[in-house]
GROMACS .gro file of C-alpha atoms in nm:
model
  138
    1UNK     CA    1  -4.906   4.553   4.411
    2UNK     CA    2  -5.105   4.246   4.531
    3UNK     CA    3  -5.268   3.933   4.275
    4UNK     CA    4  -5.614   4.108   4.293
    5UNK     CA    5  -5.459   4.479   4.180
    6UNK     CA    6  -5.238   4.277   3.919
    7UNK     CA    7  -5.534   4.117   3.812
    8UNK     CA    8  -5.767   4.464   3.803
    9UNK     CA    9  -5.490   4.632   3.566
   10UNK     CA   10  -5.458   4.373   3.314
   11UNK     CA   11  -5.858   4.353   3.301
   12UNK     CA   12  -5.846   4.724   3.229
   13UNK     CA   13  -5.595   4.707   2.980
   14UNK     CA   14  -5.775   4.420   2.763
   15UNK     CA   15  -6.055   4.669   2.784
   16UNK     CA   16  -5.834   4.956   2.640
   17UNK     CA   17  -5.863   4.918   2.253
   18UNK     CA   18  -6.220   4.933   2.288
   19UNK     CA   19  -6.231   5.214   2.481
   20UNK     CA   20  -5.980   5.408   2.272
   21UNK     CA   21  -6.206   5.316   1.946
   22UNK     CA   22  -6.542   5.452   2.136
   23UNK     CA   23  -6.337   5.753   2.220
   24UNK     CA   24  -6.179   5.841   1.891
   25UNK     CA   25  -6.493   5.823   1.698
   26UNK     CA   26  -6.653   6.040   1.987
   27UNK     CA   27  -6.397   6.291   1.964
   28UNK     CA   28  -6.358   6.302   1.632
   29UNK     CA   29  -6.717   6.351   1.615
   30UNK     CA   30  -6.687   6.640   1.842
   31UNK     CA   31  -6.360   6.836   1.736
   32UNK     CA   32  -6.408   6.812   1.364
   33UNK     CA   33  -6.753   6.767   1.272
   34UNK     CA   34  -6.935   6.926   1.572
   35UNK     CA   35  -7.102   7.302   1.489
   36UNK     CA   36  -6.773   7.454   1.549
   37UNK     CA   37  -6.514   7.232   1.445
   38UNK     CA   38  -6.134   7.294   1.551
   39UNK     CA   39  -6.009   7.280   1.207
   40UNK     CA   40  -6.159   7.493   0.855
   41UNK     CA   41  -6.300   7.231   0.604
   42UNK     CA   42  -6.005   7.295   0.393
   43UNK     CA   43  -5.728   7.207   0.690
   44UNK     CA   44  -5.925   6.873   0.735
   45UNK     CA   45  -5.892   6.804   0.350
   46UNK     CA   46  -5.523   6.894   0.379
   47UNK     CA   47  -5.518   6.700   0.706
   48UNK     CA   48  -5.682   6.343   0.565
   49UNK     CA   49  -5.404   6.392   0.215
   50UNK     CA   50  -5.167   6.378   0.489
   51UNK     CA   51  -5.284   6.078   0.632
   52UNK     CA   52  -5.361   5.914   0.269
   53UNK     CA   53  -5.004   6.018   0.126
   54UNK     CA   54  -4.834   5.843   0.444
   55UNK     CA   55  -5.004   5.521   0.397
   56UNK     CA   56  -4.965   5.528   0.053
   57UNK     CA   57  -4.554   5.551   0.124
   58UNK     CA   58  -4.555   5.279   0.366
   59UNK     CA   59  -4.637   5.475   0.685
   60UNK     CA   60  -4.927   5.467   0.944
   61UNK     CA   61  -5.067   5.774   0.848
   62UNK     CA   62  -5.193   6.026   1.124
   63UNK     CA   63  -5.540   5.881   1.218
   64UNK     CA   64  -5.521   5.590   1.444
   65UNK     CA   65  -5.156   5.629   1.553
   66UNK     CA   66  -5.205   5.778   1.906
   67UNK     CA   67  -5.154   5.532   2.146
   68UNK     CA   68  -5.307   5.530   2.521
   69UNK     CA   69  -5.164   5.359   2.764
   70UNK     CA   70  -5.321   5.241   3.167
   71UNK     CA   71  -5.062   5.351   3.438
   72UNK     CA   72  -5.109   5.303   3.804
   73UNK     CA   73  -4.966   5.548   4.098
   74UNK     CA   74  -4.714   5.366   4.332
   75UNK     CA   75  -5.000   5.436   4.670
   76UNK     CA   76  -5.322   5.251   4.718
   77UNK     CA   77  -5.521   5.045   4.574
   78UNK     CA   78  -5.529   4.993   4.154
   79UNK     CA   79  -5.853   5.093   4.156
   80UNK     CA   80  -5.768   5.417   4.316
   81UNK     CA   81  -5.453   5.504   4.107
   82UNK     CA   82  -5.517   5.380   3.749
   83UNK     CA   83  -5.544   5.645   3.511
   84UNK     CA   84  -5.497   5.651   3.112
   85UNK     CA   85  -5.247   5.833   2.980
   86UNK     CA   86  -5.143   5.942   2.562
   87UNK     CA   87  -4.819   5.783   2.497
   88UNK     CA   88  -4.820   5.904   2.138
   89UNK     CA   89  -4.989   6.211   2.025
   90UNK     CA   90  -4.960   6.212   1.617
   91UNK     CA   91  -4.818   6.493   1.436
   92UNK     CA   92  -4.748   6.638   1.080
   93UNK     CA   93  -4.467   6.803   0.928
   94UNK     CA   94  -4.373   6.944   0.581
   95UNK     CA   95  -4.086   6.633   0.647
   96UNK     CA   96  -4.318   6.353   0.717
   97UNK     CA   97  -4.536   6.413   0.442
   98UNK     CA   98  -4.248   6.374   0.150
   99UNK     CA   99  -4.393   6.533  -0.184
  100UNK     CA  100  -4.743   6.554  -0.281
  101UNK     CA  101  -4.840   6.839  -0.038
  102UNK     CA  102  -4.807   7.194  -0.153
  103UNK     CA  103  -5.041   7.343   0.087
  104UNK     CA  104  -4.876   7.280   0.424
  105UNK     CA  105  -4.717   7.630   0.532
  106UNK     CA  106  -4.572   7.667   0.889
  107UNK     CA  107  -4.907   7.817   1.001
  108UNK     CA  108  -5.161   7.510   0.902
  109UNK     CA  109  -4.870   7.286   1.032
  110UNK     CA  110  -4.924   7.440   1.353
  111UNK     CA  111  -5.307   7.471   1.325
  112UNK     CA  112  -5.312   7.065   1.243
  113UNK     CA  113  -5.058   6.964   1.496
  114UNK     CA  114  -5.294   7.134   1.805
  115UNK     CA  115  -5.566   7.026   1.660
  116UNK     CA  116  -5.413   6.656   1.646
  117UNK     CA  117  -5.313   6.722   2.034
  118UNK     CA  118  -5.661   6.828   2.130
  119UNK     CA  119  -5.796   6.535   1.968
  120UNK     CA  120  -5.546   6.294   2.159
  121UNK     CA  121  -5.586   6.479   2.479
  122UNK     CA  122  -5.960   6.485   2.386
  123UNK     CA  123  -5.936   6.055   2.315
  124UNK     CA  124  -5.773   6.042   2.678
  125UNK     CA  125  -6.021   6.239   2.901
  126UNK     CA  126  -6.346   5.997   2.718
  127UNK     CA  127  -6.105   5.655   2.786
  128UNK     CA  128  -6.075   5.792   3.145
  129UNK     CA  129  -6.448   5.863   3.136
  130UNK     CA  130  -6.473   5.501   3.081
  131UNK     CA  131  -6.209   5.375   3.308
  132UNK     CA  132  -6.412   5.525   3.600
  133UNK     CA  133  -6.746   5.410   3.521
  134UNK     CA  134  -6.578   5.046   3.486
  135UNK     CA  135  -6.393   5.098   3.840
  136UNK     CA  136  -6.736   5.273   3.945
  137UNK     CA  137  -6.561   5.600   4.056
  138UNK     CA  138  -6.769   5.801   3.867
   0.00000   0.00000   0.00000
């Protein structure tokens, strides 16, 4: 990889918490509060106790803890092989979540944790939406 692609890849990745805000508030939007969203109003409740009873305990919670990373193919040019990638897709279990939760059977914990993997995989394609419009291969 030559200066200019060096320089092209760390330009993208200064861009990428921006991005990944745009995009989780997008998807978000779309998956859960959309006209048909992925999870019932009451999973989402259970979903955001989750997140609240982590952080209260010292944790990160669920929201906001997938992490995207910028990865370029070993041929051509950065601007031909970057792509974004989910390094971290969150996830709940009866574990995590310590007391507190009474309502998380094996089936909602299976519900949440796709849901929580569309929504990453959801964050990813609108970052790579972005990534091509600012390396105009759109």
């Amino acid at each position: 990889m030559d200066e200019a692609d060096r320089q092209l890849v760390h330009e993208v990745r200064s861009q990428l918490d921006a991005w990944t805000t745009g995009a989780r508030d997008e998807a978000y939007t779309d998956l859960f509060e959309g006209d048909d969203p992925i999870l019932s109003t009451e999973e989402l409740r259970l979903l955001d106790a989750v997140d609240s009873l982590l952080e209260r305990h010292g944790g990160d919670g669920v929201w906001g803890t997938d992490q995207y990373g910028v990865f370029t193919d070993a041929g051509g040019s950065a601007a031909d092989s970057l792509g974004v990638v989910c390094v971290y897709h969150p996830q709940v279990t009866r574990d995590s979540v310590l007391r507190g939760v009474d309502d998380l059977d094996d089936d909602t914990e299976e519900r949440i944790n796709a849901a929580l993997w569309t929504y990453a995989e959801r964050v990813t394609d609108l970052i790579e939406r972005e990534l091509d419009a600012y390396l105009g291969r759109e």
